[in-house]
Structures are given as C-alpha cells and as structure tokens.
Amino acid sequence: MLAFSSPDAFGQPLDAPRLVMTPPLLSARGLQRRYGAIVALKDVDLDVYPGEVLGIVGESGSGKSTLLRLLNLEEPADGGSYTLAVAEYAGRDLFGLDRFQKRQMRVRHIGIVYQHPHLGLRMGTTSGGNVADRLILAGERSFSRLRGAAREALNASEFPLERIDDLPRQLSGGMQQRVQLAKAIALRPALLLLDEPTSGLDVSVQARVLDTLKRLQRETRVTTVIVSHDLGVIRTLADRVIVMRRGRVVEVGLADQVLDDPQDAYTQQLVHAKL
Amino acid sequence: MNLSDLSTPTRDYSYAFLDAFAKRELRRRILKAIAIPGYQVPYASRELPIARGWGTGGLQVSLSLVGPQDTIKVIDQGDDQSVNAANLRRFIARMSGVATTFDTLAATVIQSRHRVPEEILSEGQILVLQVPDPEPLRRATPSMTIAREMHADADYAVMWLNLYEQIVRYGEFTGGASYPVLVHSRYVMSPSPIPRWDNPKLHQAAHLTLLSAGREKRLYAVPPYTDVRPLEFEDVFFKVESQYGRRDRMTGATHKFMDEIAHADGSSTFSLSDTGYQDKLVKRQSGEAVTVGATYYDDHGEFYHAGFLKS
Ligand SMILES: Nc1ncnc2c1ncn2[C@@H]1O[C@H](COP(=O)(O)OP(=O)(O)O)[C@@H](O)[C@H]1O
Ligand SMILES: [Mg+2]
C-alpha cells in the first residue's frame, strides 16, 4: 500500500523504496467494539504513517467516533491490538496497558479534538487553564512556564490571546475548537485525532478553522486522523482516506482516488450524494 | 487472694465509654493510618452521646487513646472554654478519669477543632483534629469512587489546575482553611479546617497528628517527622495569613494567629486565638511562675523550620 504523497515529492516520481520501508506510526489490527447488541466496530485494520493525514468518512453511526475513542485509549476494545511507535511503549499492545500507563500515553503522545467542545474542555475553567491542564498532567509545576506554554499553544491555534482568561462558555464555537486544538497540540503529540472538528460551525468559521488545521499540519507534520462526514473537509486535509460502513472498512486509498474514482458501491453513493 | 481481686471491678460503662471491640478496631485503623501517612482509612463510626458534626470523629480517637495517666486538653477555634470544648473535655474526663489542662505543654492528648496550638508540640504528644470533610478532591469530582482512583494513581493535576485558576482570576491563592497539603510526597490531604497559619506546623513535627471525620467515617494521620507540604507552584508560593501589625489587646503579643474583635464604633482590636497561650502570657506578666514554651512562629514572625515558608 502506498503510504502518502508528501508535498516535497509533489510532481516528482514517488520514492517507492523509502515509502515502503517507513514503518507505520499507528498500527491497529482486528478492532472490535460492541455496545450490547450493536456492533460499532468489526475487524477494523488501520495503519497510519508518520506525517500522514488519514481521513475517515462514512455515514452517521458507521463507527467513526467509536474508532477515535479507542485510538485515544478512552474506552476498551472488545478485541484487536493497537500500537504506536513512540518511545516508552513502542511495540506494546496499548490496550494491554494499565489505567495509569494509558493516561500517560494519552497525555504525552495523543491529542484529540471532539465535535462537541464540552467533551474536550472544562467549561468552567479558563481557556488558558484548559491548555495548562495538559502540561500539569505531564508534571509541569511552574506557573510562568504553564502560562507561557498555554499562550504559545493558543497562539499556534490562532486563538485571540486577549481572551486567554475567558471561560469556554463565553466563547464562540470556532474559538472553543481552537482551545481544544491548543490543548491537543500543547505537548506536541505524536498522534492528533480530530473528530468532526468543524462540523458544528458556520461555513465561514469552518473555513478559517480548516485553514488553521492545514497550516499546523504543514508546519508540524503531526500524524493526524481526521473524521468527517464532509467530503470537502477530507479532500482539503487528507492524504489517504478510509471509508467506513456499519463498523467495517469498505474502501481504502489515496484521497484523490477514493473521492474521484470510488471502487466500492457504497463509496460511490456517498461521493455522488455529496456532488 | 480471690478472683475479684484480680479482675476489674464491675462498672456501669466501659472505660472511656467505647467498648473493647470498638477501641480495638479504632486502634487498628489508627495504626494503619500512621503506616500510610495522609491516606484516609475507613472506620466504623460509633454512636456517641453527642451529635455527628460536633467532633464525634475526634472524640472517638481520643477515647480510644486515653489511659488513666493521660492529661487531656480540648480546644475549639483555639479556645479551651467554649461550650463545645468544655463539653467534650468533661465527657472524656468523666469516662476515663484523665486529668485535664489548658496548658499545651502539659497535655499528652490535645483534641482540637480548627487550630493547632502556638507552642511547639513535642515528641510523645498527640494532636487529634476534628474533621468535617476529609476529602481534598471533593471540589474536583463529585464522585468518591473517582476520588479514590485519583488518590490511588496520585493523580492530583486538578489541584494544581485549581491553583492556576486562582492566580489567573484573583492574583493569589484563595484557599483559606483546609488548604491542601502533600503528605510524605504521596497523598494529598485536607488538614481539616485549620487556618493556613497552622498548616506548616504539621511539617516535620515532633508530635503525632491524627485527623478523624465521624460523619464521613474516615481517619488519617501525619506521623512524627513527616514531610507535609502545602500545594504551591515552583514560582508562586503558598502564604500564611498575614498577622502583620496585629497586637494582642491583653498581652501585646505579636506574630501569632489573632481573632479580630469588632467594636461598635467600627474600629477593631485583636486577641490571641490560642487562649491557653494567652492565659500563660497574662500570668507571666503578672509575675506568676509559668512555663511558656517556644512557639512555631517567633516574635519576629519567623517560622521555626527556617526556609520552609518561601517568600
Ligand atoms: N456509548 C455507546 N453506547 C451505546 N451505543 C453506542 C455508544 N457509542 C456509540 N454507539 C453506537 O455505535 C454505533 C457507532 O456510533 P459512532 O461511533 O458514534 O458513529 P459515527 O461517529 O460514525 O456517527 C452507533 O450505532 C451508535 O449508536
Ligand atoms: Mg461521530
């Protein structure tokens, strides 16, 4: 499978041997998740390569958010394995870690932005505090360093710094997402998970948040998994796409391929419904 | 010699009120609490002839500890003579035959609500603090199951987040009484509602501190010579309530914890909160022979562990 088309290689022939030899940062096999009688995920395999943006599309209820919660180690899998190639636990199945180790992994190496800000933010804690929270969890105990890091991350998310001490509930939806993003990237995670990050926003606001995401990705090359039911968002950001339906992966491929020339009948419906 | 000479004479009640089984359980819990500094140990809180919330937690610990040779002091907000303190003191004395005192130096067991005495406690003395709410994480999470998990993981980030928020919003730490401390570098503990002024007195103390919540049925301990550090940032420090410029109206003493006394004309004067200490100062000034101990804060406001309070 081709890994990703890096912008450096744009217009050049792909350097096949290098790509083939780059091991994935994220590797998941046979993911299962049930809620009572509902099968939310079934036999999902996933590889994400360093620096890549993987898009996940699929209709509502197809298991996209469930997949991200599993990847964020928020809830247990009913089956399957999951590895991230980061220092402490490289090669270890992350589902096998204890509660404490999972928390460490989440704090140090994974950032997440949810569609609903209240899932990712403490609504009664200032914006700066929400970002600082992550650094405190990682052991930072200097107020000035916390403050500095919060400003830096909020600035990188293009959040207006004069509102650093405002509560999320006093902010617009777009700004709330920027606080979530700042919190997610504050410790420079290896993996960034975005679950419908712009879906609740007005079109114009959505475009500006997308610009920020794009800029950040270009600057930091953080490995990203983005879920959206909006194929336009996926087209803008993703290098590669997987299509999910009823908890299964029905198609995988380069973004342009999948969106312009879908092979699977369901993907064809999805793409055409959009056009 | 016959059997009745060897056995304890029959009485209408158990020594120190609690039956032997209750005392044994309490002592075991106390030993466990001492073995795991700052850790809240659950216990079966017994019925006592006073209402929960009036110091039953402290009272049970005191009753399980006292023997005929002990001398007990009971204070409420620093005062030996408040109704509550007098009640508890009389009850313990009647049920156990111990001697009572107002003098911190003479007491072997001191039961207290809201204060640690000003004179430095020494080895062998036991301070029993009454605790309304033992859980320092209560404000962080309404679920005690989650709170216990957080204690187990030493996951106290939310406490520092609170400190961050206080500085951002108010420019300083706003926690008053019950200012949280980290005990033996492991458990975050609520030191009961003592003022911040008393908080450092628990650090590397020669005496044993036992804290007990009767309603919540939990007790915990700070063994002698244990690290007890208020939560603070590396660059923004915990501060005690300033007593600067306050003078005790009876003795002129300074740099001790003062109660403010408001007058009808809008002015106010100050009075030592620790009345046992105040009594001794008054006696000394009137020429009586009395031993006043060294205090945690000297007459210039310097804390006795130099450098512990950063500025
Ligand atoms: N916590 C839960 N309890 C019960 N069912 C759930 C839960 N979370 C998700 N589901 C179900 O699992 C399926 C997948 O949901 P989800 O992952 O949210 O899909 P998507 O994000 O693609 O819309 C749905 O049928 C949903 O109703
Ligand atoms: Mg979803």
Coordinates of C-alpha atoms and ligand atoms in Angstrom, one line a residue:
Chain A
M1 CA 0.0 0.0 0.0
L2 CA 1.3 3.5 -0.8
A3 CA 1.9 5.5 2.3
F4 CA 1.3 9.1 1.5
S5 CA 2.1 11.7 -1.1
S6 CA 4.4 14.1 0.6
P7 CA 4.3 17.7 -0.6
D8 CA 8.1 17.6 -1.0
A9 CA 7.6 14.9 -3.6
F10 CA 4.9 16.7 -5.5
G11 CA 5.5 16.4 -9.2
Q12 CA 8.4 14.0 -8.6
P13 CA 8.2 10.3 -9.1
L14 CA 7.4 8.7 -5.7
D15 CA 10.5 7.4 -3.9
A16 CA 9.0 3.9 -3.6
P17 CA 11.6 2.1 -1.6
R18 CA 11.7 4.8 1.2
L19 CA 7.9 4.8 1.5
V20 CA 7.6 1.1 1.6
M21 CA 10.3 0.9 4.2
T22 CA 8.8 3.6 6.5
P23 CA 7.0 1.7 9.3
P24 CA 3.6 3.0 10.3
L25 CA 3.4 5.2 13.4
L26 CA 0.0 3.8 14.2
S27 CA -1.0 0.2 13.6
A28 CA -4.2 -1.4 14.6
R29 CA -5.5 -4.9 13.8
G30 CA -8.9 -6.5 14.2
L31 CA -10.5 -3.8 16.3
Q32 CA -13.9 -4.9 17.7
R33 CA -16.3 -2.9 19.7
R34 CA -19.9 -3.8 20.7
Y35 CA -22.5 -1.9 22.7
G36 CA -24.9 -4.6 23.8
A37 CA -26.4 -5.9 20.5
I38 CA -24.9 -3.0 18.5
V39 CA -21.7 -3.8 16.7
A40 CA -20.0 -0.5 16.5
L41 CA -16.6 -1.8 15.1
K42 CA -15.9 -5.0 13.4
D43 CA -12.4 -6.3 12.2
V44 CA -11.0 -2.8 11.6
D45 CA -7.4 -2.8 10.5
L46 CA -5.6 0.5 10.3
D47 CA -2.1 1.8 9.5
V48 CA -1.1 5.5 9.7
Y49 CA 2.3 6.5 8.6
P50 CA 4.4 9.3 10.1
G51 CA 3.4 12.7 9.0
E52 CA 0.4 11.4 7.2
V53 CA -3.2 12.7 7.4
L54 CA -5.7 9.9 7.3
G55 CA -9.3 10.8 6.6
I56 CA -12.2 8.7 7.8
V57 CA -15.6 9.1 6.1
G58 CA -18.8 7.2 6.4
E59 CA -22.4 7.9 7.2
S60 CA -23.6 8.7 10.7
G61 CA -23.5 5.7 13.0
S62 CA -20.8 3.9 11.0
G63 CA -18.4 3.8 14.0
K64 CA -16.1 6.7 13.2
S65 CA -16.2 8.3 16.7
T66 CA -16.0 4.9 18.4
L67 CA -12.8 4.2 16.4
L68 CA -11.3 7.5 17.6
R69 CA -12.3 6.8 21.2
L70 CA -10.5 3.5 21.0
L71 CA -7.4 5.1 19.4
N72 CA -7.5 7.7 22.2
L73 CA -7.5 4.9 24.8
E74 CA -10.6 6.3 26.3
E75 CA -12.5 3.1 26.3
P76 CA -11.5 -0.5 26.0
A77 CA -11.7 -2.6 22.8
D78 CA -13.6 -5.9 22.8
G79 CA -10.8 -7.3 20.6
G80 CA -7.8 -6.4 18.5
S81 CA -4.5 -4.8 19.1
Y82 CA -3.1 -1.2 18.8
T83 CA 0.5 0.0 18.7
L84 CA 2.0 3.4 18.4
A85 CA 5.7 3.8 17.6
V86 CA 6.6 6.2 20.4
A87 CA 9.5 5.8 22.9
E88 CA 8.1 4.2 26.0
Y89 CA 5.6 1.7 24.7
A90 CA 6.7 1.0 21.0
G91 CA 5.7 -2.5 20.0
R92 CA 3.5 -2.9 23.0
D93 CA -0.2 -3.5 22.6
L94 CA -1.6 -0.3 24.1
F95 CA -4.9 -2.0 25.0
G96 CA -2.9 -4.1 27.5
L97 CA -1.6 -1.1 29.4
D98 CA -3.0 -0.4 32.9
R99 CA -5.1 2.7 33.7
F100 CA -2.1 4.7 34.8
Q101 CA 0.0 3.9 31.7
K102 CA -2.9 4.6 29.4
R103 CA -3.3 8.0 30.9
Q104 CA 0.5 8.7 30.5
M105 CA 0.2 7.6 26.8
R106 CA -2.8 9.9 26.3
V107 CA -1.2 12.9 28.0
R108 CA 2.2 12.6 26.3
H109 CA 1.5 11.3 22.9
I110 CA -2.1 11.7 21.8
G111 CA -4.1 14.9 21.2
I112 CA -7.8 14.9 20.4
V113 CA -10.4 17.5 19.3
Y114 CA -14.0 16.5 19.6
Q115 CA -17.0 17.8 17.7
H116 CA -18.6 18.8 21.0
P117 CA -16.3 21.1 23.0
H118 CA -17.8 20.0 26.3
L119 CA -16.2 16.6 25.7
G120 CA -12.8 18.1 25.4
L121 CA -12.9 21.1 27.6
R122 CA -13.7 22.0 31.2
M123 CA -16.3 24.6 30.6
G124 CA -15.8 26.3 34.0
T125 CA -12.1 26.6 33.6
T126 CA -10.4 29.4 31.7
S127 CA -9.1 28.8 28.2
G128 CA -5.5 29.1 29.3
G129 CA -6.3 26.7 32.2
N130 CA -7.7 24.1 29.8
V131 CA -4.4 24.1 27.9
A132 CA -2.3 24.3 31.1
D133 CA -4.2 21.2 32.4
R134 CA -2.3 19.0 29.9
L135 CA 1.1 20.3 31.0
I136 CA 0.2 20.0 34.6
L137 CA -0.8 16.3 33.9
A138 CA 2.7 15.9 32.4
G139 CA 4.2 17.3 35.7
E140 CA 4.9 21.0 35.0
R141 CA 4.7 22.9 38.3
S142 CA 5.9 26.3 37.3
F143 CA 3.2 28.9 36.9
S144 CA 5.1 31.1 34.5
R145 CA 6.1 28.1 32.3
L146 CA 2.4 26.9 32.3
R147 CA 1.3 30.4 31.3
G148 CA 3.9 30.6 28.6
A149 CA 3.2 27.2 27.1
A150 CA -0.6 27.9 27.2
R151 CA 0.0 31.2 25.3
E152 CA 2.2 29.5 22.8
A153 CA -0.2 26.7 22.0
L154 CA -3.2 29.0 21.9
N155 CA -1.3 31.3 19.5
A156 CA -0.4 28.4 17.3
S157 CA -4.1 27.6 17.1
E158 CA -4.8 31.2 16.2
F159 CA -6.8 31.9 19.3
P160 CA -7.1 35.6 20.2
L161 CA -4.7 35.8 23.2
E162 CA -6.6 38.6 24.9
R163 CA -9.3 36.1 25.7
I164 CA -6.9 33.6 27.4
D165 CA -8.6 34.1 30.7
D166 CA -12.2 33.7 29.4
L167 CA -14.2 30.6 30.1
P168 CA -15.0 28.4 27.1
R169 CA -18.7 29.0 27.6
Q170 CA -18.2 32.7 26.9
L171 CA -16.5 31.9 23.6
S172 CA -17.9 31.3 20.1
G173 CA -17.9 27.7 18.7
G174 CA -14.9 28.4 16.5
M175 CA -12.9 29.7 19.4
Q176 CA -13.9 26.7 21.5
Q177 CA -12.5 24.4 18.8
R178 CA -9.3 26.5 18.8
V179 CA -8.9 26.0 22.6
Q180 CA -9.4 22.2 22.1
L181 CA -6.8 22.3 19.4
A182 CA -4.3 24.2 21.5
K183 CA -4.9 21.7 24.3
A184 CA -4.4 18.8 21.9
I185 CA -1.1 20.1 20.5
A186 CA 0.4 21.7 23.6
L187 CA 2.7 18.8 24.3
R188 CA 3.5 18.2 20.6
P189 CA 1.8 14.8 20.4
A190 CA 2.8 12.0 18.0
L191 CA -0.8 11.5 17.0
L192 CA -3.6 14.1 16.6
L193 CA -7.2 12.8 16.4
L194 CA -9.9 15.1 15.1
D195 CA -13.5 14.0 15.3
E196 CA -15.6 16.3 13.1
P197 CA -13.6 19.3 14.3
T198 CA -15.5 21.8 12.2
S199 CA -19.0 20.2 11.9
G200 CA -20.8 22.4 14.4
L201 CA -19.5 25.6 12.9
D202 CA -20.8 28.2 10.4
V203 CA -19.4 27.8 6.9
S204 CA -17.1 30.8 7.1
V205 CA -15.8 29.9 10.5
Q206 CA -15.4 26.4 9.4
A207 CA -13.2 27.5 6.5
R208 CA -10.9 29.5 8.9
V209 CA -10.5 26.7 11.3
L210 CA -9.7 24.4 8.4
D211 CA -7.0 26.8 7.3
T212 CA -5.5 26.7 10.8
L213 CA -5.5 22.9 10.8
K214 CA -3.9 22.8 7.4
R215 CA -1.2 25.3 8.4
L216 CA -0.5 23.4 11.6
Q217 CA -0.2 20.2 9.8
R218 CA 2.1 21.7 7.2
E219 CA 4.3 23.2 9.9
T220 CA 4.4 20.3 12.4
R221 CA 3.8 17.3 10.2
V222 CA 1.9 15.7 13.1
T223 CA 0.4 12.4 12.2
T224 CA -3.3 13.0 12.0
V225 CA -6.5 11.0 11.8
I226 CA -9.5 13.2 10.9
V227 CA -13.1 12.1 10.9
S228 CA -15.7 14.0 8.9
H229 CA -18.9 13.3 7.1
D230 CA -18.0 16.4 5.0
L231 CA -16.0 15.1 2.0
G232 CA -14.9 18.6 1.2
V233 CA -13.0 18.8 4.6
I234 CA -11.5 15.4 3.9
R235 CA -10.4 16.5 0.4
T236 CA -8.8 19.6 1.8
L237 CA -6.8 17.8 4.5
A238 CA -6.3 14.1 4.0
D239 CA -3.6 12.3 2.1
R240 CA -5.4 9.0 2.4
V241 CA -9.0 8.0 3.1
I242 CA -10.7 5.0 4.6
V243 CA -14.5 4.6 4.1
M244 CA -16.5 3.0 6.9
R245 CA -19.9 1.5 6.9
R246 CA -21.6 -0.3 9.8
G247 CA -18.4 -0.6 11.7
R248 CA -16.3 -2.0 8.9
V249 CA -13.8 -0.5 6.5
V250 CA -15.2 -0.8 3.0
E251 CA -12.6 1.1 1.0
V252 CA -9.0 2.4 1.5
G253 CA -7.0 4.6 -0.8
L254 CA -5.3 7.9 -1.7
A255 CA -7.8 10.7 -1.1
D256 CA -8.0 11.8 -4.7
Q257 CA -8.5 8.2 -5.9
V258 CA -11.2 7.4 -3.4
L259 CA -13.1 10.6 -3.8
D260 CA -12.8 10.9 -7.6
D261 CA -12.9 7.3 -8.6
P262 CA -14.5 5.2 -5.9
Q263 CA -14.5 1.5 -6.4
D264 CA -16.9 0.4 -3.7
A265 CA -20.6 0.8 -4.4
Y266 CA -21.3 2.4 -1.1
T267 CA -18.5 4.9 -1.5
Q268 CA -19.9 5.8 -4.9
Q269 CA -23.2 6.6 -3.3
L270 CA -21.5 8.6 -0.6
V271 CA -19.4 10.6 -3.1
H272 CA -22.3 11.2 -5.5
A273 CA -24.7 12.2 -2.8
K274 CA -22.2 14.9 -2.0
L275 CA -21.8 16.2 -5.6
Chain B
M1 CA -6.3 -13.7 97.1
N2 CA -9.5 -14.4 95.3
L3 CA -10.8 -13.8 91.8
S4 CA -12.5 -10.5 92.4
D5 CA -9.1 -9.0 93.5
L6 CA -7.6 -9.9 90.1
S7 CA -10.4 -8.7 87.9
T8 CA -11.5 -5.2 87.2
P9 CA -14.4 -4.1 89.3
T10 CA -17.8 -4.1 87.6
R11 CA -18.9 -0.8 86.3
D12 CA -22.0 0.6 84.5
Y13 CA -20.0 1.6 81.5
S14 CA -16.8 0.6 79.7
Y15 CA -13.6 2.6 80.5
A16 CA -13.5 5.6 78.3
F17 CA -17.1 4.9 77.1
L18 CA -16.3 2.8 74.0
D19 CA -16.4 -1.0 74.4
A20 CA -13.2 -3.0 74.0
F21 CA -14.1 -4.1 70.4
A22 CA -14.8 -0.6 69.2
K23 CA -11.5 0.6 70.7
R24 CA -9.6 -2.3 69.2
E25 CA -11.0 -1.5 65.8
L26 CA -10.2 2.2 66.1
R27 CA -6.6 1.5 67.3
R28 CA -6.1 -0.8 64.3
R29 CA -7.3 1.9 61.9
I30 CA -5.1 4.4 63.6
L31 CA -2.1 2.2 63.2
K32 CA -2.9 1.7 59.6
A33 CA -3.3 5.4 59.1
I34 CA 0.1 6.0 60.7
A35 CA 1.7 3.4 58.5
I36 CA 0.3 5.2 55.3
P37 CA 0.7 8.9 56.0
G38 CA -2.1 11.0 54.6
Y39 CA -4.2 8.0 53.5
Q40 CA -7.8 8.0 54.5
V41 CA -8.7 4.9 56.4
P42 CA -12.4 4.0 56.7
Y43 CA -13.7 3.0 60.1
A44 CA -17.0 2.1 61.7
S45 CA -18.0 5.3 63.4
R46 CA -19.8 4.6 66.7
E47 CA -22.8 6.3 68.3
L48 CA -21.8 8.7 71.0
P49 CA -24.0 10.8 73.3
I50 CA -23.2 13.9 71.1
A51 CA -24.4 14.6 67.6
R52 CA -22.4 13.9 64.5
G53 CA -20.8 17.0 63.3
W54 CA -19.8 18.1 66.9
G55 CA -16.5 16.4 67.0
T56 CA -17.5 12.7 67.2
G57 CA -14.7 11.7 64.9
G58 CA -12.1 13.3 67.1
L59 CA -13.8 12.2 70.2
Q60 CA -13.7 8.5 69.2
V61 CA -10.0 8.7 68.5
S62 CA -9.3 10.5 71.8
L63 CA -11.4 7.9 73.7
S64 CA -9.6 5.0 72.1
L65 CA -6.2 6.5 73.1
V66 CA -6.5 7.8 76.6
G67 CA -5.4 5.9 79.7
P68 CA -5.6 6.9 83.4
Q69 CA -2.1 8.5 83.2
D70 CA -3.0 10.9 80.4
T71 CA -3.7 14.6 80.5
I72 CA -6.2 16.0 78.0
K73 CA -6.7 19.4 76.5
V74 CA -9.7 20.2 74.3
I75 CA -9.9 23.4 72.2
D76 CA -12.4 24.8 69.8
Q77 CA -11.1 27.5 67.5
G78 CA -8.2 27.9 69.9
D79 CA -10.5 28.3 72.9
D80 CA -10.5 25.9 75.9
Q81 CA -13.6 27.4 77.4
S82 CA -16.1 27.4 74.5
V83 CA -19.2 25.4 75.3
N84 CA -18.2 22.7 72.8
A85 CA -14.7 22.3 74.1
A86 CA -15.9 22.2 77.7
N87 CA -18.5 19.6 76.9
L88 CA -16.0 17.2 75.2
R89 CA -13.4 17.7 77.8
R90 CA -15.8 16.9 80.6
F91 CA -17.1 13.9 78.8
I92 CA -13.6 12.4 78.2
A93 CA -12.5 13.2 81.8
R94 CA -15.7 11.6 83.3
M95 CA -15.5 8.5 81.2
S96 CA -11.8 7.9 81.6
G97 CA -10.6 9.7 84.8
V98 CA -7.9 11.5 83.0
A99 CA -6.5 14.9 84.2
T100 CA -7.5 17.9 82.2
T101 CA -5.4 21.1 81.4
F102 CA -5.5 24.3 79.4
D103 CA -1.7 24.2 79.1
T104 CA -0.5 22.9 75.7
L105 CA 2.8 21.8 77.3
A106 CA 1.2 19.7 80.0
A107 CA -1.2 17.8 77.7
T108 CA -0.5 14.3 76.4
V109 CA -3.5 14.3 74.1
I110 CA -5.0 17.5 72.6
Q111 CA -8.3 17.4 70.8
S112 CA -8.9 20.4 68.6
R113 CA -11.3 21.9 66.2
H114 CA -9.8 24.4 63.6
R115 CA -6.5 25.2 65.3
V116 CA -3.0 23.9 66.1
P117 CA -1.6 25.5 69.3
E118 CA 1.0 28.2 69.0
E119 CA 3.5 26.5 71.3
I120 CA 5.6 23.8 69.6
L121 CA 4.3 20.3 70.4
S122 CA 6.9 17.8 71.3
E123 CA 7.6 14.0 70.9
G124 CA 5.0 11.9 72.7
Q125 CA 2.2 14.4 72.4
I126 CA -0.8 13.6 70.2
L127 CA -2.9 16.2 68.4
V128 CA -6.4 14.9 67.4
L129 CA -8.0 17.2 64.8
Q130 CA -11.8 17.1 64.2
V131 CA -12.6 16.9 60.5
P132 CA -15.9 17.7 58.9
D133 CA -14.8 16.7 55.3
P134 CA -11.7 14.5 54.9
E135 CA -11.7 14.6 51.0
P136 CA -9.5 17.2 49.4
L137 CA -10.7 16.2 46.0
R138 CA -14.4 16.8 46.8
R139 CA -14.5 20.0 44.7
A140 CA -12.6 18.4 41.9
T141 CA -15.0 15.5 41.5
P142 CA -18.4 14.7 43.0
S143 CA -17.8 11.0 42.7
M144 CA -15.9 9.5 45.7
T145 CA -15.2 6.4 43.6
I146 CA -13.3 8.6 41.1
A147 CA -11.6 10.5 44.0
R148 CA -10.3 7.2 45.4
E149 CA -9.0 6.2 42.0
M150 CA -7.2 9.6 41.7
H151 CA -5.6 9.0 45.1
A152 CA -4.6 5.6 44.0
D153 CA -2.9 7.0 40.9
A154 CA -1.6 10.0 42.7
D155 CA -3.4 11.9 40.0
Y156 CA -3.6 15.4 41.6
A157 CA -3.2 17.5 38.5
V158 CA -6.7 19.0 39.1
M159 CA -5.5 20.5 42.4
W160 CA -2.7 22.4 40.6
L161 CA -5.2 23.4 37.9
N162 CA -7.3 25.0 40.7
L163 CA -4.2 26.9 41.9
Y164 CA -3.6 28.1 38.3
E165 CA -7.2 29.3 38.0
Q166 CA -7.0 31.1 41.4
I167 CA -3.9 33.1 40.3
V168 CA -5.4 34.0 37.0
R169 CA -8.6 35.1 38.5
Y170 CA -7.6 36.6 41.8
G171 CA -3.9 37.1 41.6
E172 CA -3.2 34.8 44.5
F173 CA -4.1 31.5 46.1
T174 CA -7.6 31.9 47.6
G175 CA -7.9 28.6 49.6
G176 CA -8.4 29.6 53.2
A177 CA -8.9 26.9 55.8
S178 CA -8.3 23.3 54.8
Y179 CA -5.6 24.4 52.4
P180 CA -4.5 21.0 50.8
V181 CA -1.1 19.5 51.6
L182 CA 1.0 16.8 50.1
V183 CA 2.0 14.3 52.8
H184 CA 5.2 12.2 52.6
S185 CA 5.3 13.1 48.8
R186 CA 2.4 10.8 48.2
Y187 CA -1.1 11.6 49.3
V188 CA -2.9 14.9 49.1
M189 CA -4.6 15.5 52.4
S190 CA -7.0 18.0 53.8
P191 CA -5.5 19.2 57.1
S192 CA -9.0 19.9 58.5
P193 CA -10.2 23.5 58.6
I194 CA -7.1 24.9 60.3
P195 CA -6.1 28.3 59.1
R196 CA -3.2 28.4 56.6
W197 CA -1.2 29.9 59.5
D198 CA -1.3 26.4 61.2
N199 CA -0.7 24.4 58.0
P200 CA 3.2 24.5 58.2
K201 CA 3.1 23.3 61.8
L202 CA 2.3 19.8 60.6
H203 CA 5.6 19.6 58.5
Q204 CA 8.4 17.6 60.2
A205 CA 6.6 17.9 63.5
A206 CA 7.8 16.1 66.6
H207 CA 4.3 15.1 67.6
L208 CA 1.7 12.7 66.1
T209 CA -1.3 14.2 64.3
L210 CA -4.5 12.2 63.9
L211 CA -7.4 13.5 61.9
S212 CA -10.8 12.0 62.2
A213 CA -14.2 12.6 60.5
G214 CA -17.1 11.0 62.4
R215 CA -19.8 11.7 59.9
E216 CA -17.6 10.6 56.9
K217 CA -16.2 7.7 58.9
R218 CA -12.6 8.2 57.8
L219 CA -9.4 8.9 59.8
Y220 CA -5.9 9.7 58.6
A221 CA -2.6 10.6 60.2
V222 CA 0.7 12.5 60.0
P223 CA 3.3 10.6 61.9
P224 CA 6.1 12.5 63.7
Y225 CA 8.8 13.9 61.4
T226 CA 6.9 13.5 58.1
D227 CA 7.0 15.9 55.2
V228 CA 3.8 17.9 54.9
R229 CA 4.0 20.5 52.1
P230 CA 1.2 22.9 51.0
L231 CA 0.5 22.7 47.3
E232 CA 2.2 25.5 45.5
F233 CA 4.0 26.3 42.3
E234 CA 7.7 26.4 41.9
D235 CA 7.5 30.2 41.3
V236 CA 4.3 31.2 43.2
F237 CA 4.3 30.2 46.8
F238 CA 1.9 29.3 49.5
K239 CA 1.4 32.1 52.0
V240 CA 0.1 32.1 55.6
E241 CA -2.4 34.7 56.7
S242 CA -0.5 37.9 57.5
Q243 CA -0.7 38.8 61.2
Y244 CA 1.4 41.8 60.4
G245 CA 0.6 44.8 62.6
R246 CA -1.7 42.9 64.9
R247 CA -1.1 43.0 68.6
D248 CA -2.9 41.0 71.3
R249 CA -5.0 43.5 73.2
M250 CA -4.3 41.8 76.6
T251 CA -0.6 41.0 76.4
G252 CA 0.7 42.9 73.4
A253 CA 1.9 39.7 71.8
T254 CA 2.6 39.8 68.0
H255 CA 3.1 37.3 65.2
K256 CA 0.5 34.8 66.4
F257 CA -2.8 33.9 65.0
M258 CA -5.3 36.6 66.0
D259 CA -9.1 36.8 66.2
E260 CA -10.4 40.2 65.2
I261 CA -12.8 41.8 67.6
A262 CA -15.1 44.4 66.1
H263 CA -16.3 47.3 68.2
A264 CA -19.5 49.3 68.0
D265 CA -17.6 52.4 66.7
G266 CA -16.4 50.5 63.7
S267 CA -12.8 50.0 65.0
S268 CA -11.3 46.6 65.8
T269 CA -8.8 45.1 68.1
F270 CA -7.1 41.8 68.1
S271 CA -7.0 38.9 70.6
L272 CA -4.8 35.7 70.6
S273 CA -6.9 32.9 69.2
D274 CA -5.0 30.4 71.3
T275 CA -6.5 31.3 74.7
G276 CA -4.3 28.7 76.7
Y277 CA -1.3 30.5 75.4
Q278 CA -2.8 33.9 76.1
D279 CA -3.6 32.9 79.7
K280 CA 0.0 31.9 80.3
L281 CA 1.3 35.2 78.9
V282 CA -1.1 37.1 81.2
K283 CA 0.1 35.1 84.2
R284 CA 3.8 35.7 83.3
Q285 CA 3.2 39.4 83.0
S286 CA 1.5 39.5 86.4
G287 CA 4.6 37.8 87.9
E288 CA 3.3 34.2 88.3
A289 CA 5.7 31.4 87.7
V290 CA 4.7 29.8 84.5
T291 CA 6.4 28.0 81.7
V292 CA 5.7 29.4 78.3
G293 CA 7.0 27.1 75.5
A294 CA 8.8 28.1 72.3
T295 CA 6.4 28.9 69.6
Y296 CA 6.2 27.9 65.9
Y297 CA 6.5 31.5 64.9
D298 CA 8.9 33.7 66.9
D299 CA 8.3 37.3 67.9
H300 CA 9.5 38.4 64.5
G301 CA 7.2 36.1 62.6
E302 CA 10.0 33.7 61.6
F303 CA 8.8 30.1 61.3
Y304 CA 10.8 27.6 63.3
H305 CA 11.8 25.5 60.3
A306 CA 14.0 28.1 58.6
G307 CA 13.4 28.4 54.9
F308 CA 10.2 26.2 54.9
L309 CA 8.0 29.2 54.1
K310 CA 9.3 30.7 50.9
S311 CA 8.9 34.4 50.1
Ligands
LIG1 N1 -21.7 4.6 24.3 C1 -22.5 4.0 23.5 N2 -23.5 3.2 23.9 C2 -24.3 2.5 23.0 N3 -24.2 2.6 21.7 C3 -23.2 3.4 21.2 C4 -22.3 4.1 22.1 N4 -21.5 4.8 21.3 C5 -21.8 4.5 20.0 N5 -22.8 3.7 20.0 C6 -23.4 3.1 18.7 O1 -22.4 2.6 18.0 C7 -22.6 2.9 16.6 C8 -21.4 3.7 16.1 O2 -21.5 5.0 16.6 P1 -20.4 6.2 16.4 O3 -19.1 5.6 16.5 O4 -20.8 7.3 17.2 O5 -20.7 6.5 14.8 P2 -20.3 7.8 14.0 O6 -19.3 8.6 14.7 O7 -19.7 7.2 12.7 O8 -21.5 8.5 13.7 C9 -23.9 3.6 16.5 O9 -24.9 2.7 16.2 C10 -24.1 4.2 17.9 O10 -25.5 4.3 18.2
MG2 MG -19.4 10.7 15.3

